[in-house]
Amino acid sequence: MTTSQTATTAPVQAVLATDPQPRRRRRRDGTPKLRPLTPGEQVFRVFNVIILTGFALLCAIPFVHVIGSSFATPGELATSNFLLIPREFTLDAYRYILSTPTIFRAIGVSTIVTVGGTFLSLVVTSLMAYALAKPYLLGRRAINFMVVFTMLFSGGMIPTFIVVTKLGLLDSLWSLVLPVLINAFNFVIMRNFFSGIPESLEESARIDGCSELGVFLRIVLPLSVASIATIGLFYGVTYWNTYMHAVLYINDSSKWPIQVLLRQIVIVSSGVNADSTAVDVVPPAQSVKMAVIAVATLPMLLVYPFIQRFFVKGALIGSVKG
């Protein structure tokens, strides 16, 4: 090699030998050693913790107020404007609410509607979303447009009531499920999630002899647990909080869900005219209102921790793809 060639290749070798990114220092166990935080980053972290803690308290304090007031005596509630921890605990409000089998029947109705409605909504929504996620489906754009159109415009309360009446669904639990069986927003999230699944996985399953339904059950659904759990939570909260449809379509008090019955308890306890025959007790007004909120909220609070780990992943992935 000549002197000129050596002079030319030397800088090139030096550049190639240089690590463009300095390696992180590593501990003896092989894990990377993070650099210490700068003063600015430490200040930002402190303010971040303070602000997020404040927001968390803003969300938690109303729940603490509701729970604390439900255990307080009527006299303490009358003299206190904002109560967090009562001085004297009492279970009178919960005894009044739970002293009649009517409330257990209402909880049973809400449970049936929530579990059954959520299952049916997930089945129908997932099947429809999977089909409309395929670009080769004829009429796909038109059907998607009609679904999204309902997010902006709907028939309204009176046309829906007429449809429910003509179908003979009055005083039937189906009237609480069928009118809201598919939610357009939930459908869009699930369709976009299915669109992000690689087509090669489905083609491999078809080569192995899977039918279209087999591909959906064995390939697509196991990959969509996060999205299905998130949409299931949305549907479950909607069915559990069913109120307006029950007021419109259910005249038989034995078929009232928990939300309607608790409304009647609050009205009766407030002294306002209501159907007192559906409520066997007349509890203290203020404390029972708080107990009512606690009873209506508790089931969803118990379910949410089991689905929370899927919630952010399922909602965000389904909303940014497609």
Tab-separated table of C-alpha atoms in Angstrom:
chain	number	residue	atom	x	y	z
A	1	MET	CA	0.000	0.000	0.000
A	2	THR	CA	1.418	3.372	-0.979
A	3	THR	CA	1.839	6.308	1.311
A	4	SER	CA	-1.012	8.220	-0.392
A	5	GLN	CA	-3.405	5.298	0.009
A	6	THR	CA	-2.459	4.974	3.673
A	7	ALA	CA	-3.134	8.656	4.228
A	8	THR	CA	-6.525	8.339	2.517
A	9	THR	CA	-7.759	5.251	4.343
A	10	ALA	CA	-6.577	6.317	7.786
A	11	PRO	CA	-9.338	8.921	8.350
A	12	VAL	CA	-11.969	6.498	7.011
A	13	GLN	CA	-10.892	3.765	9.425
A	14	ALA	CA	-10.880	6.280	12.259
A	15	VAL	CA	-14.457	7.314	11.474
A	16	LEU	CA	-15.647	3.705	11.197
A	17	ALA	CA	-13.972	2.797	14.449
A	18	THR	CA	-15.635	5.679	16.264
A	19	ASP	CA	-18.848	4.794	18.106
A	20	PRO	CA	-21.439	7.362	16.948
A	21	GLN	CA	-23.329	6.992	20.225
A	22	PRO	CA	-21.321	6.746	23.436
A	23	ARG	CA	-22.139	3.572	25.256
A	24	ARG	CA	-23.943	3.786	28.550
A	25	ARG	CA	-22.002	2.838	31.572
A	26	ARG	CA	-23.078	-0.538	32.831
A	27	ARG	CA	-23.157	-1.995	36.299
A	28	ARG	CA	-21.510	-5.255	37.179
A	29	ASP	CA	-24.789	-7.118	36.647
A	30	GLY	CA	-24.975	-5.824	33.068
A	31	THR	CA	-27.885	-3.380	33.507
A	32	PRO	CA	-27.351	0.150	32.174
A	33	LYS	CA	-26.402	2.795	34.686
A	34	LEU	CA	-28.600	5.842	34.318
A	35	ARG	CA	-27.076	9.266	34.588
A	36	PRO	CA	-28.048	11.471	37.545
A	37	LEU	CA	-30.862	13.953	37.041
A	38	THR	CA	-30.004	17.580	36.370
A	39	PRO	CA	-31.358	20.267	38.743
A	40	GLY	CA	-33.935	21.263	36.129
A	41	GLU	CA	-35.151	17.687	35.753
A	42	GLN	CA	-35.399	17.295	39.533
A	43	VAL	CA	-37.493	20.461	39.823
A	44	PHE	CA	-39.723	19.264	36.983
A	45	ARG	CA	-40.195	15.891	38.672
A	46	VAL	CA	-41.165	17.527	41.983
A	47	PHE	CA	-43.708	19.826	40.312
A	48	ASN	CA	-45.013	16.900	38.261
A	49	VAL	CA	-45.631	14.844	41.409
A	50	ILE	CA	-47.324	17.780	43.162
A	51	ILE	CA	-49.631	18.551	40.226
A	52	LEU	CA	-50.603	14.916	39.607
A	53	THR	CA	-51.204	14.392	43.335
A	54	GLY	CA	-53.473	17.428	43.336
A	55	PHE	CA	-55.473	16.084	40.398
A	56	ALA	CA	-55.729	12.690	42.097
A	57	LEU	CA	-57.065	14.336	45.265
A	58	LEU	CA	-59.603	16.312	43.247
A	59	CYS	CA	-60.908	13.007	41.889
A	60	ALA	CA	-60.752	11.120	45.194
A	61	ILE	CA	-62.184	13.716	47.588
A	62	PRO	CA	-65.757	13.561	46.151
A	63	PHE	CA	-65.767	9.769	46.591
A	64	VAL	CA	-64.505	10.113	50.156
A	65	HIS	CA	-67.217	12.698	50.810
A	66	VAL	CA	-69.917	10.405	49.453
A	67	ILE	CA	-68.725	7.367	51.426
A	68	GLY	CA	-68.215	9.351	54.625
A	69	SER	CA	-71.618	11.041	54.377
A	70	SER	CA	-73.339	7.701	53.831
A	71	PHE	CA	-72.058	6.541	57.237
A	72	ALA	CA	-72.842	9.796	59.058
A	73	THR	CA	-75.851	10.516	61.261
A	74	PRO	CA	-78.610	12.856	59.979
A	75	GLY	CA	-77.755	15.391	62.707
A	76	GLU	CA	-74.114	15.586	61.694
A	77	LEU	CA	-75.026	15.954	58.035
A	78	ALA	CA	-77.404	18.798	58.901
A	79	THR	CA	-74.691	20.757	60.724
A	80	SER	CA	-71.816	20.035	58.320
A	81	ASN	CA	-71.517	21.500	54.844
A	82	PHE	CA	-68.697	19.238	53.683
A	83	LEU	CA	-67.993	15.987	55.494
A	84	LEU	CA	-65.106	13.609	54.852
A	85	ILE	CA	-64.834	11.494	57.998
A	86	PRO	CA	-67.894	11.345	60.267
A	87	ARG	CA	-67.441	11.639	64.014
A	88	GLU	CA	-70.072	8.949	64.622
A	89	PHE	CA	-70.534	6.053	62.205
A	90	THR	CA	-73.956	4.601	61.535
A	91	LEU	CA	-75.293	2.034	59.074
A	92	ASP	CA	-78.903	3.284	59.140
A	93	ALA	CA	-78.895	4.391	55.489
A	94	TYR	CA	-77.602	1.021	54.283
A	95	ARG	CA	-80.041	-0.821	56.559
A	96	TYR	CA	-82.911	1.129	55.045
A	97	ILE	CA	-81.776	0.405	51.493
A	98	LEU	CA	-80.995	-3.271	52.049
A	99	SER	CA	-83.986	-4.025	54.293
A	100	THR	CA	-86.210	-4.847	51.331
A	101	PRO	CA	-85.837	-7.587	48.697
A	102	THR	CA	-86.783	-4.996	46.072
A	103	ILE	CA	-83.241	-3.678	45.880
A	104	PHE	CA	-81.782	-7.156	45.442
A	105	ARG	CA	-84.229	-7.804	42.615
A	106	ALA	CA	-83.184	-4.536	40.969
A	107	ILE	CA	-79.506	-5.448	41.330
A	108	GLY	CA	-80.284	-8.803	39.736
A	109	VAL	CA	-82.019	-7.094	36.805
A	110	SER	CA	-79.079	-4.732	36.311
A	111	THR	CA	-76.627	-7.630	36.492
A	112	ILE	CA	-78.539	-9.629	33.879
A	113	VAL	CA	-78.800	-6.631	31.564
A	114	THR	CA	-75.132	-5.703	32.060
A	115	VAL	CA	-73.651	-9.178	31.600
A	116	GLY	CA	-75.978	-10.285	28.807
A	117	GLY	CA	-75.947	-6.936	27.011
A	118	THR	CA	-72.175	-6.603	27.182
A	119	PHE	CA	-71.686	-10.110	25.812
A	120	LEU	CA	-74.111	-9.580	22.919
A	121	SER	CA	-72.683	-6.151	22.129
A	122	LEU	CA	-69.133	-7.500	22.037
A	123	VAL	CA	-70.143	-10.385	19.760
A	124	VAL	CA	-72.039	-8.206	17.294
A	125	THR	CA	-69.559	-5.309	17.373
A	126	SER	CA	-66.498	-7.537	16.920
A	127	LEU	CA	-68.031	-9.485	14.028
A	128	MET	CA	-69.141	-6.312	12.282
A	129	ALA	CA	-65.818	-4.554	12.910
A	130	TYR	CA	-63.814	-7.535	11.630
A	131	ALA	CA	-65.828	-7.708	8.414
A	132	LEU	CA	-65.690	-3.963	7.746
A	133	ALA	CA	-61.944	-3.881	8.452
A	134	LYS	CA	-61.348	-5.867	5.243
A	135	PRO	CA	-60.608	-3.597	2.258
A	136	TYR	CA	-61.922	-6.184	-0.211
A	137	LEU	CA	-65.462	-6.243	1.262
A	138	LEU	CA	-68.025	-4.943	-1.229
A	139	GLY	CA	-69.924	-1.894	0.028
A	140	ARG	CA	-67.496	-1.394	2.891
A	141	ARG	CA	-67.263	2.374	2.486
A	142	ALA	CA	-71.019	2.853	2.330
A	143	ILE	CA	-71.653	0.776	5.456
A	144	ASN	CA	-68.875	2.519	7.366
A	145	PHE	CA	-70.327	5.880	6.362
A	146	MET	CA	-73.784	4.898	7.615
A	147	VAL	CA	-72.344	3.767	10.949
A	148	VAL	CA	-70.279	6.917	11.451
A	149	PHE	CA	-73.256	9.048	10.345
A	150	THR	CA	-75.171	7.891	13.422
A	151	MET	CA	-72.487	9.455	15.639
A	152	LEU	CA	-73.608	12.870	14.409
A	153	PHE	CA	-77.316	12.365	13.707
A	154	SER	CA	-79.844	9.978	15.206
A	155	GLY	CA	-83.576	9.391	14.907
A	156	GLY	CA	-84.280	10.761	18.364
A	157	MET	CA	-86.288	9.633	21.342
A	158	ILE	CA	-89.769	9.502	19.804
A	159	PRO	CA	-88.871	7.450	16.669
A	160	THR	CA	-86.906	5.045	18.860
A	161	PHE	CA	-89.856	4.685	21.221
A	162	ILE	CA	-92.164	3.964	18.280
A	163	VAL	CA	-89.797	1.296	16.956
A	164	VAL	CA	-89.539	-0.350	20.385
A	165	THR	CA	-93.335	-0.277	20.731
A	166	LYS	CA	-93.960	-1.777	17.279
A	167	LEU	CA	-91.490	-4.577	18.018
A	168	GLY	CA	-93.412	-5.440	21.195
A	169	LEU	CA	-90.457	-4.788	23.497
A	170	LEU	CA	-92.235	-2.645	26.086
A	171	ASP	CA	-91.857	-3.994	29.624
A	172	SER	CA	-89.169	-6.345	28.335
A	173	LEU	CA	-85.509	-6.394	29.277
A	174	TRP	CA	-84.698	-6.595	25.571
A	175	SER	CA	-85.729	-2.929	25.341
A	176	LEU	CA	-82.684	-2.093	27.468
A	177	VAL	CA	-80.296	-4.024	25.208
A	178	LEU	CA	-81.349	-3.960	21.566
A	179	PRO	CA	-81.618	-0.149	21.069
A	180	VAL	CA	-77.995	0.273	22.228
A	181	LEU	CA	-76.591	-3.038	21.016
A	182	ILE	CA	-73.907	-1.393	18.841
A	183	ASN	CA	-72.198	1.855	19.729
A	184	ALA	CA	-70.662	3.606	16.720
A	185	PHE	CA	-67.676	4.942	18.662
A	186	ASN	CA	-66.828	1.520	20.085
A	187	PHE	CA	-67.246	0.015	16.628
A	188	VAL	CA	-64.757	2.465	15.095
A	189	ILE	CA	-62.151	1.738	17.783
A	190	MET	CA	-62.453	-2.017	17.319
A	191	ARG	CA	-62.450	-1.802	13.508
A	192	ASN	CA	-59.256	0.261	13.536
A	193	PHE	CA	-57.678	-2.232	15.909
A	194	PHE	CA	-58.521	-5.124	13.586
A	195	SER	CA	-57.113	-3.150	10.649
A	196	GLY	CA	-53.737	-3.049	12.382
A	197	ILE	CA	-53.411	-6.832	12.609
A	198	PRO	CA	-50.970	-8.055	9.917
A	199	GLU	CA	-52.733	-9.712	6.997
A	200	SER	CA	-49.935	-12.282	6.766
A	201	LEU	CA	-51.103	-13.922	10.008
A	202	GLU	CA	-54.573	-14.471	8.594
A	203	GLU	CA	-53.220	-15.717	5.273
A	204	SER	CA	-51.039	-18.258	7.090
A	205	ALA	CA	-54.076	-19.547	8.961
A	206	ARG	CA	-56.068	-19.857	5.722
A	207	ILE	CA	-53.214	-21.814	4.117
A	208	ASP	CA	-53.358	-24.193	7.079
A	209	GLY	CA	-57.039	-24.792	6.357
A	210	CYS	CA	-58.794	-22.335	8.701
A	211	SER	CA	-62.149	-20.977	7.618
A	212	GLU	CA	-62.954	-17.279	7.890
A	213	LEU	CA	-64.669	-17.861	11.225
A	214	GLY	CA	-61.724	-19.978	12.397
A	215	VAL	CA	-59.309	-17.181	11.518
A	216	PHE	CA	-61.427	-14.763	13.520
A	217	LEU	CA	-61.720	-17.031	16.565
A	218	ARG	CA	-58.200	-18.498	16.631
A	219	ILE	CA	-56.039	-15.667	15.295
A	220	VAL	CA	-57.784	-12.306	15.559
A	221	LEU	CA	-59.531	-12.572	18.929
A	222	PRO	CA	-56.465	-13.759	20.911
A	223	LEU	CA	-54.535	-10.782	19.506
A	224	SER	CA	-57.332	-8.353	20.414
A	225	VAL	CA	-57.738	-8.993	24.127
A	226	ALA	CA	-56.792	-5.410	25.046
A	227	SER	CA	-59.273	-3.873	22.626
A	228	ILE	CA	-62.089	-6.261	23.557
A	229	ALA	CA	-61.548	-5.701	27.290
A	230	THR	CA	-61.636	-1.929	26.800
A	231	ILE	CA	-64.787	-1.983	24.673
A	232	GLY	CA	-66.355	-4.437	27.116
A	233	LEU	CA	-65.749	-1.946	29.929
A	234	PHE	CA	-67.412	0.803	27.895
A	235	TYR	CA	-70.434	-1.368	27.201
A	236	GLY	CA	-70.617	-2.625	30.786
A	237	VAL	CA	-70.691	0.886	32.248
A	238	THR	CA	-73.367	1.901	29.737
A	239	TYR	CA	-75.633	-1.039	30.569
A	240	TRP	CA	-75.120	-0.730	34.320
A	241	ASN	CA	-76.040	2.974	34.220
A	242	THR	CA	-79.135	2.335	32.093
A	243	TYR	CA	-81.683	4.863	33.260
A	244	MET	CA	-83.492	6.759	30.522
A	245	HIS	CA	-84.402	3.680	28.496
A	246	ALA	CA	-85.722	1.975	31.625
A	247	VAL	CA	-87.877	4.988	32.458
A	248	LEU	CA	-89.268	5.088	28.921
A	249	TYR	CA	-89.776	1.398	28.200
A	250	ILE	CA	-90.243	-0.354	31.585
A	251	ASN	CA	-93.554	0.272	33.385
A	252	ASP	CA	-93.426	-2.819	35.593
A	253	SER	CA	-91.581	-1.875	38.802
A	254	SER	CA	-90.441	-5.490	39.267
A	255	LYS	CA	-88.274	-5.090	36.140
A	256	TRP	CA	-86.663	-1.813	37.120
A	257	PRO	CA	-82.845	-1.782	37.098
A	258	ILE	CA	-80.937	-0.505	40.091
A	259	GLN	CA	-80.602	3.063	38.805
A	260	VAL	CA	-84.356	3.603	38.475
A	261	LEU	CA	-85.123	2.027	41.841
A	262	LEU	CA	-82.499	4.122	43.583
A	263	ARG	CA	-83.997	7.223	41.996
A	264	GLN	CA	-87.364	6.278	43.445
A	265	ILE	CA	-85.796	5.778	46.882
A	266	VAL	CA	-84.205	9.230	46.743
A	267	ILE	CA	-87.482	10.846	45.629
A	268	VAL	CA	-89.476	9.112	48.350
A	269	SER	CA	-86.907	9.991	51.005
A	270	SER	CA	-87.014	13.639	49.875
A	271	GLY	CA	-90.768	13.792	50.378
A	272	VAL	CA	-91.561	14.337	46.693
A	273	ASN	CA	-94.522	12.504	45.177
A	274	ALA	CA	-93.388	9.226	43.672
A	275	ASP	CA	-94.449	5.652	43.291
A	276	SER	CA	-94.001	4.762	46.954
A	277	THR	CA	-95.517	1.314	46.414
A	278	ALA	CA	-92.296	0.255	44.672
A	279	VAL	CA	-90.236	1.246	47.716
A	280	ASP	CA	-90.937	-0.476	51.020
A	281	VAL	CA	-88.900	1.884	53.190
A	282	VAL	CA	-88.572	5.618	53.783
A	283	PRO	CA	-84.964	6.242	54.789
A	284	PRO	CA	-83.323	9.507	55.997
A	285	ALA	CA	-83.033	11.820	53.035
A	286	GLN	CA	-79.442	13.087	52.953
A	287	SER	CA	-77.593	9.996	54.139
A	288	VAL	CA	-79.493	7.671	51.838
A	289	LYS	CA	-78.653	9.792	48.811
A	290	MET	CA	-74.990	9.225	49.548
A	291	ALA	CA	-75.550	5.527	50.211
A	292	VAL	CA	-77.424	5.280	46.906
A	293	ILE	CA	-74.458	6.722	45.020
A	294	ALA	CA	-72.100	4.311	46.792
A	295	VAL	CA	-74.260	1.276	45.984
A	296	ALA	CA	-74.624	2.280	42.335
A	297	THR	CA	-70.918	2.997	41.886
A	298	LEU	CA	-69.361	0.112	43.814
A	299	PRO	CA	-69.775	-2.679	41.170
A	300	MET	CA	-67.967	-0.706	38.468
A	301	LEU	CA	-65.208	0.240	40.912
A	302	LEU	CA	-64.698	-3.439	41.716
A	303	VAL	CA	-64.515	-4.448	38.040
A	304	TYR	CA	-62.272	-1.640	36.803
A	305	PRO	CA	-58.981	-2.735	38.498
A	306	PHE	CA	-59.096	-6.044	36.605
A	307	ILE	CA	-59.486	-4.274	33.235
A	308	GLN	CA	-57.357	-1.189	33.873
A	309	ARG	CA	-54.170	-2.740	32.464
A	310	PHE	CA	-55.917	-3.247	29.117
A	311	PHE	CA	-57.695	0.102	29.123
A	312	VAL	CA	-55.054	2.567	27.863
A	313	LYS	CA	-53.485	0.106	25.416
A	314	GLY	CA	-56.795	-0.926	23.857
A	315	ALA	CA	-58.208	2.579	23.537
A	316	LEU	CA	-55.063	4.220	22.158
A	317	ILE	CA	-54.062	1.492	19.711
A	318	GLY	CA	-57.574	1.356	18.304
A	319	SER	CA	-57.809	5.122	17.946
A	320	VAL	CA	-54.516	5.921	16.203
A	321	LYS	CA	-54.347	3.185	13.582
A	322	GLY	CA	-56.332	2.763	10.408
